[in-house]
PDB file of C-alpha atoms in Angstrom:
ATOM      1  CA  UNK S1239      15.374   7.194 -13.931  1.00 48.00           C
ATOM      2  CA  UNK S1240      16.125   3.958 -11.480  1.00 54.00           C
ATOM      3  CA  UNK S1241      19.000   4.272  -9.348  1.00 57.00           C
ATOM      4  CA  UNK S1242      20.554   1.298  -8.036  1.00 65.00           C
ATOM      5  CA  UNK S1243      22.909   2.905  -5.757  1.00 87.00           C
ATOM      6  CA  UNK S1244      20.164   2.754  -3.437  1.00 95.00           C
ATOM      7  CA  UNK S1245      18.365   0.042  -1.987  1.00 97.00           C
ATOM      8  CA  UNK S1246      14.689  -0.133  -1.958  1.00 98.00           C
ATOM      9  CA  UNK S1247      12.565  -2.515  -0.136  1.00 98.00           C
ATOM     10  CA  UNK S1248       9.400  -2.907  -0.097  1.00 98.00           C
ATOM     11  CA  UNK S1249       6.328  -4.209   2.252  1.00 98.00           C
ATOM     12  CA  UNK S1250       3.060  -5.913   0.551  1.00 98.00           C
ATOM     13  CA  UNK S1251      -0.043  -6.341   3.030  1.00 98.00           C
ATOM     14  CA  UNK S1252      -1.732  -9.422   2.375  1.00 95.00           C
ATOM     15  CA  UNK S1253      -3.168  -9.866   6.109  1.00 91.00           C
ATOM     16  CA  UNK S1254      -6.929  -8.877   5.256  1.00 79.00           C
ATOM     17  CA  UNK S1255      -9.597 -10.848   5.573  1.00 72.00           C
ATOM     18  CA  UNK S1256     -11.981  -9.107   3.172  1.00 66.00           C
ATOM     19  CA  UNK S1257     -15.392  -9.503   4.652  1.00 72.00           C
ATOM     20  CA  UNK S1258     -16.800  -7.252   2.234  1.00 70.00           C
ATOM     21  CA  UNK S1259     -16.098  -9.624  -0.896  1.00 74.00           C
ATOM     22  CA  UNK S1260     -19.166 -12.020   0.802  1.00 68.00           C
ATOM     23  CA  UNK S1261     -16.901 -15.397  -0.168  1.00 73.00           C
ATOM     24  CA  UNK S1262     -15.126 -17.724   1.907  1.00 75.00           C
ATOM     25  CA  UNK S1263     -11.751 -17.285  -0.259  1.00 86.00           C
ATOM     26  CA  UNK S1264      -9.988 -14.155   0.640  1.00 89.00           C
ATOM     27  CA  UNK S1265      -9.887 -11.568  -1.539  1.00 92.00           C
ATOM     28  CA  UNK S1266      -6.032 -11.304  -2.211  1.00 94.00           C
ATOM     29  CA  UNK S1267      -6.220 -15.356  -3.021  1.00 95.00           C
ATOM     30  CA  UNK S1268      -8.801 -14.833  -6.191  1.00 95.00           C
ATOM     31  CA  UNK S1269      -8.222 -15.672  -8.981  1.00 95.00           C
ATOM     32  CA  UNK S1270      -7.751 -12.512 -11.555  1.00 96.00           C
ATOM     33  CA  UNK S1271      -7.032 -13.225 -14.898  1.00 95.00           C
ATOM     34  CA  UNK S1272      -5.580 -16.595 -14.379  1.00 95.00           C
ATOM     35  CA  UNK S1273      -3.766 -15.741 -11.682  1.00 96.00           C
ATOM     36  CA  UNK S1274      -4.333 -14.679  -7.117  1.00 97.00           C
ATOM     37  CA  UNK S1275      -4.678 -11.397  -7.396  1.00 97.00           C
ATOM     38  CA  UNK S1276      -2.058 -10.949  -5.015  1.00 97.00           C
ATOM     39  CA  UNK S1277       0.859 -12.338  -7.792  1.00 98.00           C
ATOM     40  CA  UNK S1278      -0.375  -9.498 -10.106  1.00 98.00           C
ATOM     41  CA  UNK S1279       1.527  -6.658  -8.058  1.00 98.00           C
ATOM     42  CA  UNK S1280       3.934  -9.257  -6.793  1.00 98.00           C
ATOM     43  CA  UNK S1281       5.378 -10.110 -10.484  1.00 98.00           C
ATOM     44  CA  UNK S1282       5.812  -5.988 -10.956  1.00 98.00           C
ATOM     45  CA  UNK S1283       7.884  -6.010  -7.883  1.00 98.00           C
ATOM     46  CA  UNK S1284      10.385  -9.052  -9.005  1.00 98.00           C
ATOM     47  CA  UNK S1285      10.495  -7.453 -12.516  1.00 97.00           C
ATOM     48  CA  UNK S1286      11.428  -3.866 -11.186  1.00 97.00           C
ATOM     49  CA  UNK S1287      14.330  -2.163  -9.506  1.00 97.00           C
ATOM     50  CA  UNK S1288      12.761  -3.255  -5.899  1.00 97.00           C
ATOM     51  CA  UNK S1289      15.384  -5.323  -3.930  1.00 97.00           C
ATOM     52  CA  UNK S1290      13.695  -7.179  -1.476  1.00 98.00           C
ATOM     53  CA  UNK S1291      10.068  -7.706  -0.876  1.00 98.00           C
ATOM     54  CA  UNK S1292       8.604  -8.992   3.159  1.00 98.00           C
ATOM     55  CA  UNK S1293       4.949 -10.060   1.881  1.00 98.00           C
ATOM     56  CA  UNK S1294       2.275  -9.876   4.674  1.00 98.00           C
ATOM     57  CA  UNK S1295      -0.447 -12.198   5.289  1.00 97.00           C
ATOM     58  CA  UNK S1296      -2.647 -13.712   8.214  1.00 95.00           C
ATOM     59  CA  UNK S1297      -0.787 -15.938  10.411  1.00 95.00           C
ATOM     60  CA  UNK S1298      -2.781 -18.938   8.765  1.00 95.00           C
ATOM     61  CA  UNK S1299      -1.708 -18.048   5.366  1.00 96.00           C
ATOM     62  CA  UNK S1300       2.076 -18.208   5.847  1.00 97.00           C
ATOM     63  CA  UNK S1301       2.270 -21.740   4.818  1.00 97.00           C
ATOM     64  CA  UNK S1302       0.446 -21.422   2.254  1.00 96.00           C
ATOM     65  CA  UNK S1303       1.937 -18.370   0.352  1.00 97.00           C
ATOM     66  CA  UNK S1304       5.262 -19.960   0.803  1.00 97.00           C
ATOM     67  CA  UNK S1305       3.902 -22.753  -0.977  1.00 97.00           C
ATOM     68  CA  UNK S1306       1.018 -21.375  -3.012  1.00 97.00           C
ATOM     69  CA  UNK S1307       2.000 -17.947  -4.029  1.00 98.00           C
ATOM     70  CA  UNK S1308       6.223 -17.494  -4.046  1.00 98.00           C
ATOM     71  CA  UNK S1309       7.032 -20.737  -4.702  1.00 98.00           C
ATOM     72  CA  UNK S1310       5.002 -21.597  -7.539  1.00 98.00           C
ATOM     73  CA  UNK S1311       5.525 -17.893  -9.201  1.00 97.00           C
ATOM     74  CA  UNK S1312       8.904 -18.186  -8.531  1.00 97.00           C
ATOM     75  CA  UNK S1313       8.836 -14.608  -6.600  1.00 98.00           C
ATOM     76  CA  UNK S1314      12.551 -14.284  -5.533  1.00 98.00           C
ATOM     77  CA  UNK S1315      12.673 -10.866  -4.260  1.00 98.00           C
ATOM     78  CA  UNK S1316      10.177 -11.818  -1.774  1.00 98.00           C
ATOM     79  CA  UNK S1317      12.445 -12.868   1.488  1.00 97.00           C
ATOM     80  CA  UNK S1318      10.174 -13.175   3.848  1.00 97.00           C
ATOM     81  CA  UNK S1319       6.808 -13.767   4.451  1.00 98.00           C
ATOM     82  CA  UNK S1320       5.824 -13.081   7.890  1.00 98.00           C
ATOM     83  CA  UNK S1321       2.771 -12.378  10.284  1.00 97.00           C
ATOM     84  CA  UNK S1322       0.587  -9.307  10.228  1.00 95.00           C
ATOM     85  CA  UNK S1323      -1.551  -7.580  12.907  1.00 93.00           C
ATOM     86  CA  UNK S1324      -4.685  -6.599  14.218  1.00 92.00           C
ATOM     87  CA  UNK S1325      -4.671  -3.953  12.310  1.00 93.00           C
ATOM     88  CA  UNK S1326      -3.546  -2.408   9.282  1.00 95.00           C
ATOM     89  CA  UNK S1327      -0.885  -0.218  10.661  1.00 96.00           C
ATOM     90  CA  UNK S1328       0.323  -3.080  12.990  1.00 96.00           C
ATOM     91  CA  UNK S1329       0.679  -5.042   9.660  1.00 96.00           C
ATOM     92  CA  UNK S1330       3.400  -2.619   8.152  1.00 97.00           C
ATOM     93  CA  UNK S1331       5.342  -1.826  12.356  1.00 97.00           C
ATOM     94  CA  UNK S1332       5.558  -5.820  11.431  1.00 96.00           C
ATOM     95  CA  UNK S1333       6.875  -5.222   7.866  1.00 97.00           C
ATOM     96  CA  UNK S1334       9.141  -2.629   8.321  1.00 97.00           C
ATOM     97  CA  UNK S1335      10.577  -4.163  11.740  1.00 95.00           C
ATOM     98  CA  UNK S1336      11.622  -7.208   8.960  1.00 95.00           C
ATOM     99  CA  UNK S1337      12.691  -5.178   6.718  1.00 93.00           C
ATOM    100  CA  UNK S1338      15.814  -3.844   7.704  1.00 88.00           C
ATOM    101  CA  UNK S1339      18.077  -0.789   6.644  1.00 92.00           C
ATOM    102  CA  UNK S1340      17.801   0.413   3.662  1.00 97.00           C
ATOM    103  CA  UNK S1341      17.122   3.719   1.535  1.00 98.00           C
ATOM    104  CA  UNK S1342      13.130   3.656   0.851  1.00 98.00           C
ATOM    105  CA  UNK S1343      10.497   1.934   2.027  1.00 98.00           C
ATOM    106  CA  UNK S1344       7.721   1.226  -0.827  1.00 98.00           C
ATOM    107  CA  UNK S1345       4.355   0.333   1.266  1.00 98.00           C
ATOM    108  CA  UNK S1346       1.605  -1.020  -0.753  1.00 98.00           C
ATOM    109  CA  UNK S1347      -1.682  -2.650  -0.444  1.00 97.00           C
ATOM    110  CA  UNK S1348      -1.561  -6.294  -2.160  1.00 96.00           C
ATOM    111  CA  UNK S1349      -5.445  -6.249  -3.354  1.00 96.00           C
ATOM    112  CA  UNK S1350      -3.919  -3.234  -5.626  1.00 97.00           C
ATOM    113  CA  UNK S1351      -3.607  -5.730  -8.489  1.00 97.00           C
ATOM    114  CA  UNK S1352      -3.282  -3.247 -11.648  1.00 97.00           C
ATOM    115  CA  UNK S1353       0.577  -1.448 -10.282  1.00 98.00           C
ATOM    116  CA  UNK S1354       2.976  -0.699 -13.190  1.00 98.00           C
ATOM    117  CA  UNK S1355       6.426  -0.013 -13.241  1.00 97.00           C
ATOM    118  CA  UNK S1356       5.692   3.448 -14.312  1.00 98.00           C
ATOM    119  CA  UNK S1357       3.681   3.803 -10.733  1.00 98.00           C
ATOM    120  CA  UNK S1358       6.750   2.539  -9.084  1.00 98.00           C
ATOM    121  CA  UNK S1359       9.135   4.802 -11.293  1.00 97.00           C
ATOM    122  CA  UNK S1360       7.214   7.615 -10.884  1.00 98.00           C
ATOM    123  CA  UNK S1361       6.611   7.248  -6.723  1.00 98.00           C
ATOM    124  CA  UNK S1362      10.584   6.440  -6.776  1.00 98.00           C
ATOM    125  CA  UNK S1363      11.988   9.989  -8.259  1.00 97.00           C
ATOM    126  CA  UNK S1364       9.502  11.899  -6.030  1.00 98.00           C
ATOM    127  CA  UNK S1365      10.876   9.570  -2.866  1.00 98.00           C
ATOM    128  CA  UNK S1366      13.940  11.283  -3.713  1.00 97.00           C
ATOM    129  CA  UNK S1367      13.136  14.411  -4.067  1.00 98.00           C
ATOM    130  CA  UNK S1368      11.103  14.675  -1.180  1.00 98.00           C
ATOM    131  CA  UNK S1369      11.679  11.860   1.511  1.00 98.00           C
ATOM    132  CA  UNK S1370       7.725  11.246   1.382  1.00 98.00           C
ATOM    133  CA  UNK S1371       5.327  10.603  -1.247  1.00 98.00           C
ATOM    134  CA  UNK S1372       1.948   8.626  -1.677  1.00 98.00           C
ATOM    135  CA  UNK S1373       0.236   7.638  -5.118  1.00 98.00           C
ATOM    136  CA  UNK S1374      -3.516   8.743  -6.186  1.00 98.00           C
ATOM    137  CA  UNK S1375      -5.514  10.223  -8.562  1.00 98.00           C
ATOM    138  CA  UNK S1376      -7.260  13.607  -8.430  1.00 97.00           C
ATOM    139  CA  UNK S1377     -10.925  13.205  -7.726  1.00 97.00           C
ATOM    140  CA  UNK S1378     -13.359  13.842 -10.858  1.00 95.00           C
ATOM    141  CA  UNK S1379     -16.720  14.052  -8.838  1.00 95.00           C
ATOM    142  CA  UNK S1380     -17.681  16.680  -6.328  1.00 95.00           C
ATOM    143  CA  UNK S1381     -17.110  15.767  -3.004  1.00 96.00           C
ATOM    144  CA  UNK S1382     -19.155  16.345   0.003  1.00 96.00           C
ATOM    145  CA  UNK S1383     -18.616  16.716   3.350  1.00 96.00           C
ATOM    146  CA  UNK S1384     -21.476  15.135   5.841  1.00 97.00           C
ATOM    147  CA  UNK S1385     -22.764  16.104   9.481  1.00 95.00           C
ATOM    148  CA  UNK S1386     -23.188  14.114  12.161  1.00 94.00           C
ATOM    149  CA  UNK S1387     -27.147  14.045  10.970  1.00 95.00           C
ATOM    150  CA  UNK S1388     -25.877  13.062   7.319  1.00 96.00           C
ATOM    151  CA  UNK S1389     -26.802  16.399   5.507  1.00 97.00           C
ATOM    152  CA  UNK S1390     -23.936  18.406   3.726  1.00 97.00           C
ATOM    153  CA  UNK S1391     -21.691  19.924   6.146  1.00 97.00           C
ATOM    154  CA  UNK S1392     -19.203  21.492   3.553  1.00 96.00           C
ATOM    155  CA  UNK S1393     -18.281  21.118  -0.015  1.00 97.00           C
ATOM    156  CA  UNK S1394     -14.127  21.186  -0.461  1.00 95.00           C
ATOM    157  CA  UNK S1395     -12.696  22.399  -3.603  1.00 95.00           C
ATOM    158  CA  UNK S1396     -12.769  19.719  -6.096  1.00 93.00           C
ATOM    159  CA  UNK S1397      -9.254  20.088  -7.899  1.00 93.00           C
ATOM    160  CA  UNK S1398      -8.156  19.896  -4.767  1.00 96.00           C
ATOM    161  CA  UNK S1399      -9.259  16.688  -3.322  1.00 97.00           C
ATOM    162  CA  UNK S1400      -6.954  13.721  -4.320  1.00 97.00           C
ATOM    163  CA  UNK S1401      -8.094   9.495  -4.117  1.00 97.00           C
ATOM    164  CA  UNK S1402      -5.390   8.680  -2.196  1.00 98.00           C
ATOM    165  CA  UNK S1403      -3.860   4.617  -3.702  1.00 98.00           C
ATOM    166  CA  UNK S1404      -0.814   2.515  -3.332  1.00 98.00           C
ATOM    167  CA  UNK S1405       2.541   2.383  -3.406  1.00 98.00           C
ATOM    168  CA  UNK S1406       3.117   4.865  -0.744  1.00 98.00           C
ATOM    169  CA  UNK S1407       6.996   5.502  -0.407  1.00 98.00           C
ATOM    170  CA  UNK S1408       9.325   7.309   2.365  1.00 98.00           C
ATOM    171  CA  UNK S1409      12.398   7.464   3.306  1.00 98.00           C
ATOM    172  CA  UNK S1410      13.089   4.628   5.832  1.00 98.00           C
ATOM    173  CA  UNK S1411      14.551   6.027   8.471  1.00 97.00           C
ATOM    174  CA  UNK S1412      11.347   8.684   8.018  1.00 98.00           C
ATOM    175  CA  UNK S1413       8.527   6.148   7.971  1.00 98.00           C
ATOM    176  CA  UNK S1414      10.544   4.217  10.724  1.00 97.00           C
ATOM    177  CA  UNK S1415      10.196   6.583  13.654  1.00 98.00           C
ATOM    178  CA  UNK S1416       7.117   7.972  12.419  1.00 98.00           C
ATOM    179  CA  UNK S1417       5.798   3.784  13.034  1.00 97.00           C
ATOM    180  CA  UNK S1418       8.119   3.779  16.006  1.00 97.00           C
ATOM    181  CA  UNK S1419       6.335   7.136  17.530  1.00 97.00           C
ATOM    182  CA  UNK S1420       2.980   5.071  16.265  1.00 97.00           C
ATOM    183  CA  UNK S1421       3.284   2.461  18.420  1.00 96.00           C
ATOM    184  CA  UNK S1422       4.382   4.779  21.490  1.00 96.00           C
ATOM    185  CA  UNK S1423       1.580   6.612  21.873  1.00 96.00           C
ATOM    186  CA  UNK S1424      -1.412   4.169  19.859  1.00 95.00           C
ATOM    187  CA  UNK S1425      -3.814   4.257  22.963  1.00 94.00           C
ATOM    188  CA  UNK S1426      -3.077   7.728  23.322  1.00 95.00           C
ATOM    189  CA  UNK S1427      -4.312   8.860  19.651  1.00 94.00           C
ATOM    190  CA  UNK S1428      -7.208   6.175  19.591  1.00 92.00           C
ATOM    191  CA  UNK S1429      -8.721   7.958  22.893  1.00 94.00           C
ATOM    192  CA  UNK S1430      -8.282  10.952  20.969  1.00 93.00           C
ATOM    193  CA  UNK S1431     -10.125   9.860  18.213  1.00 91.00           C
ATOM    194  CA  UNK S1432      -7.535  10.190  15.681  1.00 91.00           C
ATOM    195  CA  UNK S1433      -7.608   6.596  13.603  1.00 90.00           C
ATOM    196  CA  UNK S1434      -4.767   5.494  11.298  1.00 91.00           C
ATOM    197  CA  UNK S1435      -6.129   5.008   7.517  1.00 91.00           C
ATOM    198  CA  UNK S1436      -2.797   4.850   5.885  1.00 95.00           C
ATOM    199  CA  UNK S1437       0.944   5.315   6.394  1.00 97.00           C
ATOM    200  CA  UNK S1438       0.869   8.943   4.783  1.00 98.00           C
ATOM    201  CA  UNK S1439      -0.849  10.348   7.596  1.00 97.00           C
ATOM    202  CA  UNK S1440       1.461   8.394   9.912  1.00 97.00           C
ATOM    203  CA  UNK S1441       4.212  10.869   8.578  1.00 98.00           C
ATOM    204  CA  UNK S1442       1.573  13.902   8.430  1.00 96.00           C
ATOM    205  CA  UNK S1443       0.834  13.346  12.144  1.00 95.00           C
ATOM    206  CA  UNK S1444       3.394  12.390  14.224  1.00 96.00           C
ATOM    207  CA  UNK S1445       6.667  13.532  11.912  1.00 97.00           C
ATOM    208  CA  UNK S1446       5.038  16.745  10.060  1.00 97.00           C
ATOM    209  CA  UNK S1447       6.547  15.478   7.275  1.00 97.00           C
ATOM    210  CA  UNK S1448       4.799  16.555   4.020  1.00 97.00           C
ATOM    211  CA  UNK S1449       3.757  13.966   1.740  1.00 98.00           C
ATOM    212  CA  UNK S1450       4.147  14.936  -2.319  1.00 98.00           C
ATOM    213  CA  UNK S1451       1.303  13.275  -3.618  1.00 98.00           C
ATOM    214  CA  UNK S1452       2.279  11.290  -7.109  1.00 98.00           C
ATOM    215  CA  UNK S1453       0.163  10.807 -10.230  1.00 98.00           C
ATOM    216  CA  UNK S1454      -0.890   7.075 -10.473  1.00 98.00           C
ATOM    217  CA  UNK S1455      -3.783   5.652 -11.888  1.00 98.00           C
ATOM    218  CA  UNK S1456      -7.566   5.496 -12.486  1.00 97.00           C
ATOM    219  CA  UNK S1457      -7.249   1.948 -13.212  1.00 97.00           C
ATOM    220  CA  UNK S1458      -4.852   0.918  -9.716  1.00 98.00           C
ATOM    221  CA  UNK S1459      -7.841   0.015  -7.989  1.00 97.00           C
ATOM    222  CA  UNK S1460      -8.224  -1.231  -4.451  1.00 96.00           C
ATOM    223  CA  UNK S1461     -10.467  -4.911  -4.388  1.00 95.00           C
ATOM    224  CA  UNK S1462     -12.890  -4.879  -1.775  1.00 92.00           C
ATOM    225  CA  UNK S1463     -15.959  -6.167  -3.275  1.00 92.00           C
ATOM    226  CA  UNK S1464     -17.007  -8.637  -5.714  1.00 92.00           C
ATOM    227  CA  UNK S1465     -18.106  -5.580  -8.133  1.00 95.00           C
ATOM    228  CA  UNK S1466     -14.475  -4.486  -7.545  1.00 95.00           C
ATOM    229  CA  UNK S1467     -13.339  -7.684  -9.220  1.00 95.00           C
ATOM    230  CA  UNK S1468     -15.502  -7.538 -11.520  1.00 95.00           C
ATOM    231  CA  UNK S1469     -14.190  -4.892 -13.221  1.00 95.00           C
ATOM    232  CA  UNK S1470     -10.150  -5.695 -12.579  1.00 96.00           C
ATOM    233  CA  UNK S1471     -11.026  -8.927 -14.790  1.00 95.00           C
ATOM    234  CA  UNK S1472     -12.020  -6.589 -16.869  1.00 95.00           C
ATOM    235  CA  UNK S1473      -8.956  -4.120 -16.883  1.00 94.00           C
ATOM    236  CA  UNK S1474      -6.460  -7.253 -17.130  1.00 93.00           C
ATOM    237  CA  UNK S1475      -8.842  -8.494 -20.497  1.00 90.00           C
ATOM    238  CA  UNK S1476      -8.923  -5.261 -22.476  1.00 81.00           C
ATOM    239  CA  UNK S1477     -11.980  -4.698 -22.719  1.00 53.00           C
TER     240      UNK S1477
END
């Protein structure tokens, strides 16, 4: 159940360059079902219990997004459009800093257009209990761990392996402190070969806080390559 006694804010990330799309147009602005990709997840946040959204984009895209995305499509909950950083975690840190105090922070990749209000609701119910959760789905395929020679080193139990999606949702004080520690220890962690790939890893590594897995959807794909965009087009067309 949605509970308006809590303040919920979101960071939506759309600062990627999308090099693997092999296109001069960034993937988050490519057309999908009649609108730019980024508009689909923003629309879900707009129609949900979310209080505010911080949209994080490349510095050169701020004016474009203000006019052609937020203004054109009337996303009233997008209160700020800010510049992202060099790495994804820099962009998240900037978004959290601008977000201001709230109860729960939702962090979502704008290149995942198939977000739904049902996914948001499940994540919200989980974070209220556990303080930290991430959306994902159990893998369907057998997973192999490779060694440095490209040979199989291990085969984990498929029943224990999930593919992780977004949104990832946290108590705001928890994720804010986790990112504060990350920024302080960034050089040290990189020197140790620890590469931060998602927000749950920040909380796991720097706060030692468990992160609950919440069912998302197999349709909640991230658009990275042209094949992903074609698949998303089929999903939105109901094929």
